[in-house]
Amino acid sequence: MNTINVRIRGIYATAISKILYDKGFNISHASRKIKERLKLKETNVPPDVTVKDLEHRQGVLIIGSFDEGKKVYETLVNEIGPPVTYVSKLPFHGIIKGEVVEVENGVSIVDLGIKGINGVLREQLNVGKEVIVDISKPLLPPEKTAILSKNYMIHGKYVVLIHGRKGKVFFSDHIVDPKLKRNLKTISSLMKIEGNWGIKWRSAASIGKLDEIMFDLQNTAKYANDILSKFEKAKKGEIIYRGQFFGILLFISNVKDTLDEVRSKIYPTVKGHHRYKSLSDELTELVDYAEFIILEKPEFRSEISRTLEKYVIEKIMEKGKVEIEHISILSNEVKKLTPGHIVDISLENDEAVFTIKRIFKAKGIFDGLNVEKNPGDYDLMEFSTKYPLILHKYFSRNGSLKGIYLNINSPPEVVPGVIRYVDYEVDVVATSNEVKILDKDRLEKAVAEGIIVKDEANKIMKITMEACKILNSMKKELEKLKIEDLKQIFSKKS
């Protein structure tokens, strides 16, 4: 395979650029800082693949030409081993032949010839009709229904052609220069491409040479029309055009620690760099300043990192109130739980132990416990930043224990005002009458869907079973249970 050109943006850019550069990838359209840190030569080669932050910054998105994108994804998985990943089950903007199997309210359900996957096309067709469709939205696990379109999209280096939009010209959001837009519109008019195609100029057009851009438009138009010519002979389920690779890597705290160490090989990096920057805009300038000092005094990296961590803990305590951000591995969406207030923090070596009080205002039911929740009831939430669980002790407003809910999750990350963790779906609940494991099937589903690797799921279940034993042994005195009692799970030899 030829050299793969990768554009990398966001808070993980330095570390990921280092990993990919060392593996022989070309870092395309690099920022000034990345070029300086990796001693890269100036290059304006259009990228085959883009790696950028997720919206919630808890990981990265990898998108680009199918084979090249897959190679970048596999390299990063092998090098940093994130336990939670998502890959679109069908190529993004892949073109596939299906058959209409159901029609209702102007919507056609299309059998794509792939076991367990159908698609939805917002067009009323006849049942039994074969139809060529574009996968217009990534089909990320655990979803099983693809969103389809007949506005097929074919990607070039600088341009995307959109079928059914003849005469229309669109621009990437990253193209903002009015002069460049005018020039690209002129090229679009002069080239007069054959067929019912609209033109969308990609962000790479801002770095391309005129002859390269025109050549790419011409070549992409020829390729797009060649794809159209294959429609009639295609078989049901055949992927006529592979479109783009679309994958997500979700970064938990130990992965961020790994990226900290990678980054530190080419630039001064405080411990916790990626945690601070992924969770807090307010800490960004402070982190940059601390690293500027390390640049001058590299021998003080450990001391500066520890001092920064103490400062952050102090600010967490000072702020008091914390939002709790819970990311489910089955949805990769941030869910905000009832916020709380810091009761206590203890810091020793690299571990911080928190106690947080959350007071509930509305009536309801405590999930998993099937116990009534009343206004004034509260939760004492205990966790360590070192271990993958959170202990919730639910009390009535007069202080009587109602039950225990033990959440199994990635080690929580904390900055002033925010706690965030990735939820592994499986939990343990306990009352004085019983202890039981909840939602084991949801963790198994995440394994079956390829979201989490089986070895990691086995470790999670082992932790869950050990926690269950501890809760059973303390069933008659659950109110005495502390996070410290659960640490013994991790001291046992596997």
Short mmCIF file of N, CA and C in Angstrom, two decimals, residues 99-199:
data_model
loop_
_atom_site.label_atom_id
_atom_site.label_comp_id
_atom_site.label_asym_id
_atom_site.label_seq_id
_atom_site.Cartn_x
_atom_site.Cartn_y
_atom_site.Cartn_z
N GLU A 99 -33.52 -4.36 -1.76
CA GLU A 99 -34.87 -4.65 -2.26
C GLU A 99 -35.90 -4.16 -1.25
N VAL A 100 -36.91 -3.47 -1.72
CA VAL A 100 -37.97 -2.95 -0.85
C VAL A 100 -38.81 -4.13 -0.35
N VAL A 101 -38.92 -4.24 0.98
CA VAL A 101 -39.70 -5.35 1.56
C VAL A 101 -40.96 -4.87 2.28
N GLU A 102 -41.04 -3.55 2.53
CA GLU A 102 -42.21 -3.02 3.24
C GLU A 102 -42.31 -1.53 2.94
N VAL A 103 -43.54 -1.03 2.85
CA VAL A 103 -43.76 0.40 2.62
C VAL A 103 -44.85 0.87 3.58
N GLU A 104 -44.58 1.97 4.26
CA GLU A 104 -45.57 2.51 5.20
C GLU A 104 -45.38 4.01 5.35
N ASN A 105 -46.47 4.76 5.22
CA ASN A 105 -46.45 6.21 5.41
C ASN A 105 -45.36 6.91 4.61
N GLY A 106 -45.22 6.50 3.35
CA GLY A 106 -44.25 7.16 2.48
C GLY A 106 -42.81 6.77 2.72
N VAL A 107 -42.60 5.74 3.53
CA VAL A 107 -41.24 5.28 3.84
C VAL A 107 -41.07 3.84 3.38
N SER A 108 -39.97 3.57 2.70
CA SER A 108 -39.68 2.21 2.22
C SER A 108 -38.63 1.55 3.11
N ILE A 109 -38.94 0.32 3.55
CA ILE A 109 -37.97 -0.48 4.29
C ILE A 109 -37.24 -1.35 3.27
N VAL A 110 -35.90 -1.26 3.27
CA VAL A 110 -35.10 -1.91 2.25
C VAL A 110 -34.25 -3.02 2.86
N ASP A 111 -34.38 -4.22 2.33
CA ASP A 111 -33.51 -5.34 2.69
C ASP A 111 -32.20 -5.16 1.93
N LEU A 112 -31.11 -4.99 2.67
CA LEU A 112 -29.82 -4.72 2.04
C LEU A 112 -29.03 -5.99 1.74
N GLY A 113 -29.65 -7.15 1.96
CA GLY A 113 -28.98 -8.41 1.65
C GLY A 113 -27.89 -8.77 2.63
N ILE A 114 -27.87 -8.10 3.78
CA ILE A 114 -26.87 -8.37 4.81
C ILE A 114 -27.63 -8.77 6.07
N LYS A 115 -27.32 -9.92 6.61
CA LYS A 115 -28.08 -10.48 7.73
C LYS A 115 -28.21 -9.49 8.88
N GLY A 116 -29.46 -9.29 9.31
CA GLY A 116 -29.72 -8.46 10.47
C GLY A 116 -29.74 -6.97 10.23
N ILE A 117 -29.55 -6.54 8.97
CA ILE A 117 -29.51 -5.10 8.70
C ILE A 117 -30.52 -4.75 7.60
N ASN A 118 -31.41 -3.82 7.92
CA ASN A 118 -32.30 -3.23 6.94
C ASN A 118 -32.00 -1.74 6.85
N GLY A 119 -32.63 -1.08 5.89
CA GLY A 119 -32.45 0.36 5.77
C GLY A 119 -33.78 1.07 5.59
N VAL A 120 -33.79 2.36 5.89
CA VAL A 120 -34.98 3.19 5.76
C VAL A 120 -34.73 4.25 4.70
N LEU A 121 -35.59 4.24 3.67
CA LEU A 121 -35.50 5.22 2.59
C LEU A 121 -36.77 6.05 2.58
N ARG A 122 -36.65 7.36 2.71
CA ARG A 122 -37.83 8.23 2.78
C ARG A 122 -38.37 8.51 1.38
N GLU A 123 -38.86 7.43 0.78
CA GLU A 123 -39.46 7.50 -0.54
C GLU A 123 -40.40 6.31 -0.68
N GLN A 124 -41.58 6.54 -1.21
CA GLN A 124 -42.56 5.45 -1.34
C GLN A 124 -42.32 4.70 -2.65
N LEU A 125 -41.84 3.46 -2.53
CA LEU A 125 -41.59 2.60 -3.67
C LEU A 125 -42.48 1.35 -3.56
N ASN A 126 -42.49 0.54 -4.57
CA ASN A 126 -43.29 -0.69 -4.55
C ASN A 126 -42.51 -1.82 -3.89
N VAL A 127 -43.24 -2.62 -3.09
CA VAL A 127 -42.63 -3.80 -2.48
C VAL A 127 -42.10 -4.70 -3.59
N GLY A 128 -40.87 -5.19 -3.40
CA GLY A 128 -40.24 -6.06 -4.39
C GLY A 128 -39.33 -5.32 -5.35
N LYS A 129 -39.40 -4.00 -5.35
CA LYS A 129 -38.55 -3.22 -6.27
C LYS A 129 -37.10 -3.22 -5.78
N GLU A 130 -36.18 -3.47 -6.70
CA GLU A 130 -34.76 -3.34 -6.36
C GLU A 130 -34.37 -1.88 -6.44
N VAL A 131 -33.51 -1.45 -5.53
CA VAL A 131 -33.17 -0.03 -5.44
C VAL A 131 -31.70 0.12 -5.04
N ILE A 132 -31.04 1.09 -5.66
CA ILE A 132 -29.65 1.41 -5.32
C ILE A 132 -29.66 2.56 -4.33
N VAL A 133 -28.96 2.38 -3.20
CA VAL A 133 -29.02 3.39 -2.13
C VAL A 133 -27.64 3.73 -1.60
N ASP A 134 -27.55 4.91 -1.02
CA ASP A 134 -26.34 5.42 -0.36
C ASP A 134 -26.55 5.32 1.14
N ILE A 135 -25.54 4.85 1.86
CA ILE A 135 -25.60 4.79 3.34
C ILE A 135 -25.29 6.19 3.84
N SER A 136 -26.34 6.97 4.11
CA SER A 136 -26.15 8.41 4.32
C SER A 136 -25.77 8.79 5.76
N LYS A 137 -25.79 7.80 6.65
CA LYS A 137 -25.38 8.05 8.03
C LYS A 137 -24.62 6.81 8.52
N PRO A 138 -23.51 6.99 9.27
CA PRO A 138 -22.79 5.81 9.76
C PRO A 138 -23.71 4.90 10.57
N LEU A 139 -23.60 3.59 10.35
CA LEU A 139 -24.41 2.61 11.09
C LEU A 139 -23.55 2.05 12.21
N LEU A 140 -23.53 2.77 13.32
CA LEU A 140 -22.68 2.38 14.45
C LEU A 140 -23.40 1.38 15.34
N PRO A 141 -22.65 0.39 15.85
CA PRO A 141 -23.27 -0.56 16.75
C PRO A 141 -23.76 0.14 18.01
N PRO A 142 -24.89 -0.32 18.58
CA PRO A 142 -25.64 -1.54 18.27
C PRO A 142 -26.78 -1.34 17.27
N GLU A 143 -26.82 -0.20 16.54
CA GLU A 143 -27.93 0.05 15.62
C GLU A 143 -27.97 -0.99 14.51
N LYS A 144 -29.17 -1.30 14.04
CA LYS A 144 -29.35 -2.31 12.99
C LYS A 144 -30.11 -1.77 11.78
N THR A 145 -30.52 -0.50 11.83
CA THR A 145 -31.28 0.09 10.72
C THR A 145 -30.51 1.25 10.12
N ALA A 146 -30.15 1.11 8.84
CA ALA A 146 -29.37 2.14 8.17
C ALA A 146 -30.28 3.24 7.64
N ILE A 147 -29.79 4.48 7.65
CA ILE A 147 -30.48 5.60 7.03
C ILE A 147 -29.97 5.71 5.59
N LEU A 148 -30.91 5.66 4.64
CA LEU A 148 -30.55 5.57 3.23
C LEU A 148 -30.94 6.83 2.45
N SER A 149 -30.31 7.00 1.30
CA SER A 149 -30.60 8.11 0.41
C SER A 149 -30.33 7.66 -1.02
N LYS A 150 -30.92 8.36 -1.98
CA LYS A 150 -30.57 8.11 -3.39
C LYS A 150 -29.70 9.24 -3.95
N ASN A 151 -29.25 10.12 -3.04
CA ASN A 151 -28.27 11.15 -3.42
C ASN A 151 -26.87 10.56 -3.18
N TYR A 152 -26.44 9.71 -4.09
CA TYR A 152 -25.17 9.02 -3.96
C TYR A 152 -24.03 10.04 -3.87
N MET A 153 -23.03 9.71 -3.03
CA MET A 153 -21.89 10.61 -2.85
C MET A 153 -20.59 9.88 -3.17
N ILE A 154 -19.81 10.45 -4.08
CA ILE A 154 -18.53 9.87 -4.50
C ILE A 154 -17.42 10.83 -4.11
N HIS A 155 -16.41 10.31 -3.39
CA HIS A 155 -15.36 11.16 -2.82
C HIS A 155 -14.10 11.15 -3.66
N GLY A 156 -13.60 12.36 -3.96
CA GLY A 156 -12.28 12.54 -4.52
C GLY A 156 -11.36 13.09 -3.44
N LYS A 157 -10.18 13.54 -3.85
CA LYS A 157 -9.23 14.12 -2.88
C LYS A 157 -9.68 15.52 -2.43
N TYR A 158 -10.19 16.30 -3.40
CA TYR A 158 -10.56 17.69 -3.12
C TYR A 158 -12.07 17.94 -3.23
N VAL A 159 -12.78 16.97 -3.77
CA VAL A 159 -14.18 17.20 -4.12
C VAL A 159 -15.03 15.98 -3.77
N VAL A 160 -16.30 16.23 -3.50
CA VAL A 160 -17.30 15.17 -3.37
C VAL A 160 -18.39 15.47 -4.39
N LEU A 161 -18.77 14.46 -5.17
CA LEU A 161 -19.87 14.62 -6.12
C LEU A 161 -21.14 14.03 -5.52
N ILE A 162 -22.26 14.78 -5.64
CA ILE A 162 -23.53 14.39 -5.04
C ILE A 162 -24.56 14.22 -6.15
N HIS A 163 -25.06 13.00 -6.31
CA HIS A 163 -26.00 12.71 -7.39
C HIS A 163 -27.36 13.36 -7.10
N GLY A 164 -27.98 13.89 -8.16
CA GLY A 164 -29.28 14.53 -8.01
C GLY A 164 -29.20 15.99 -7.65
N ARG A 165 -28.01 16.56 -7.66
CA ARG A 165 -27.84 17.98 -7.30
C ARG A 165 -27.17 18.75 -8.44
N LYS A 166 -27.50 18.39 -9.67
CA LYS A 166 -26.84 18.99 -10.84
C LYS A 166 -26.88 20.52 -10.79
N GLY A 167 -25.72 21.12 -11.02
CA GLY A 167 -25.63 22.58 -11.06
C GLY A 167 -25.41 23.23 -9.70
N LYS A 168 -25.54 22.45 -8.62
CA LYS A 168 -25.36 23.00 -7.28
C LYS A 168 -23.88 22.90 -6.84
N VAL A 169 -23.43 23.91 -6.12
CA VAL A 169 -22.06 23.92 -5.60
C VAL A 169 -22.12 24.16 -4.09
N PHE A 170 -21.47 23.30 -3.35
CA PHE A 170 -21.44 23.39 -1.89
C PHE A 170 -20.00 23.46 -1.42
N PHE A 171 -19.82 23.90 -0.15
CA PHE A 171 -18.47 24.03 0.40
C PHE A 171 -18.40 23.41 1.80
N SER A 172 -17.27 22.81 2.09
CA SER A 172 -17.00 22.39 3.46
C SER A 172 -17.11 23.59 4.39
N ASP A 173 -17.54 23.36 5.62
CA ASP A 173 -17.63 24.44 6.61
C ASP A 173 -16.26 25.08 6.87
N HIS A 174 -15.20 24.34 6.54
CA HIS A 174 -13.85 24.85 6.81
C HIS A 174 -13.33 25.76 5.70
N ILE A 175 -14.09 25.86 4.61
CA ILE A 175 -13.71 26.81 3.54
C ILE A 175 -14.50 28.10 3.78
N VAL A 176 -13.79 29.13 4.23
CA VAL A 176 -14.46 30.39 4.60
C VAL A 176 -13.97 31.59 3.79
N ASP A 177 -12.84 31.43 3.11
CA ASP A 177 -12.26 32.54 2.34
C ASP A 177 -13.16 32.84 1.13
N PRO A 178 -13.74 34.05 1.06
CA PRO A 178 -14.63 34.40 -0.06
C PRO A 178 -13.96 34.28 -1.43
N LYS A 179 -12.67 34.66 -1.51
CA LYS A 179 -11.95 34.59 -2.79
C LYS A 179 -11.82 33.14 -3.24
N LEU A 180 -11.47 32.26 -2.32
CA LEU A 180 -11.34 30.84 -2.65
C LEU A 180 -12.68 30.27 -3.11
N LYS A 181 -13.76 30.65 -2.43
CA LYS A 181 -15.09 30.18 -2.83
C LYS A 181 -15.43 30.62 -4.25
N ARG A 182 -15.10 31.87 -4.56
CA ARG A 182 -15.37 32.37 -5.92
C ARG A 182 -14.58 31.59 -6.96
N ASN A 183 -13.30 31.32 -6.65
CA ASN A 183 -12.45 30.58 -7.58
C ASN A 183 -12.97 29.16 -7.80
N LEU A 184 -13.41 28.52 -6.72
CA LEU A 184 -13.91 27.14 -6.82
C LEU A 184 -15.24 27.11 -7.58
N LYS A 185 -16.05 28.13 -7.39
CA LYS A 185 -17.31 28.21 -8.16
C LYS A 185 -17.01 28.37 -9.65
N THR A 186 -15.99 29.15 -9.96
CA THR A 186 -15.61 29.35 -11.36
C THR A 186 -15.14 28.03 -11.98
N ILE A 187 -14.32 27.29 -11.24
CA ILE A 187 -13.86 25.98 -11.71
C ILE A 187 -15.05 25.06 -11.94
N SER A 188 -16.00 25.09 -11.01
CA SER A 188 -17.19 24.23 -11.11
C SER A 188 -17.96 24.53 -12.39
N SER A 189 -18.06 25.81 -12.73
CA SER A 189 -18.80 26.21 -13.93
C SER A 189 -18.05 25.83 -15.20
N LEU A 190 -16.74 26.06 -15.21
CA LEU A 190 -15.94 25.84 -16.41
C LEU A 190 -15.81 24.36 -16.77
N MET A 191 -15.76 23.50 -15.74
CA MET A 191 -15.48 22.08 -16.00
C MET A 191 -16.66 21.36 -16.64
N LYS A 192 -17.89 21.79 -16.34
CA LYS A 192 -19.10 21.21 -16.94
C LYS A 192 -19.06 19.67 -16.91
N ILE A 193 -19.08 19.11 -15.71
CA ILE A 193 -18.98 17.65 -15.60
C ILE A 193 -20.25 16.97 -16.12
N GLU A 194 -20.06 15.77 -16.66
CA GLU A 194 -21.15 15.02 -17.27
C GLU A 194 -22.00 14.34 -16.20
N GLY A 195 -23.33 14.38 -16.37
CA GLY A 195 -24.22 13.65 -15.47
C GLY A 195 -24.91 14.56 -14.47
N ASN A 196 -25.78 13.94 -13.69
CA ASN A 196 -26.62 14.67 -12.73
C ASN A 196 -25.91 14.83 -11.39
N TRP A 197 -24.79 15.52 -11.41
CA TRP A 197 -23.96 15.62 -10.21
C TRP A 197 -23.83 17.07 -9.73
N GLY A 198 -23.98 17.25 -8.41
CA GLY A 198 -23.61 18.50 -7.76
C GLY A 198 -22.20 18.36 -7.22
N ILE A 199 -21.60 19.48 -6.86
CA ILE A 199 -20.21 19.48 -6.42
C ILE A 199 -20.12 20.04 -4.99
#
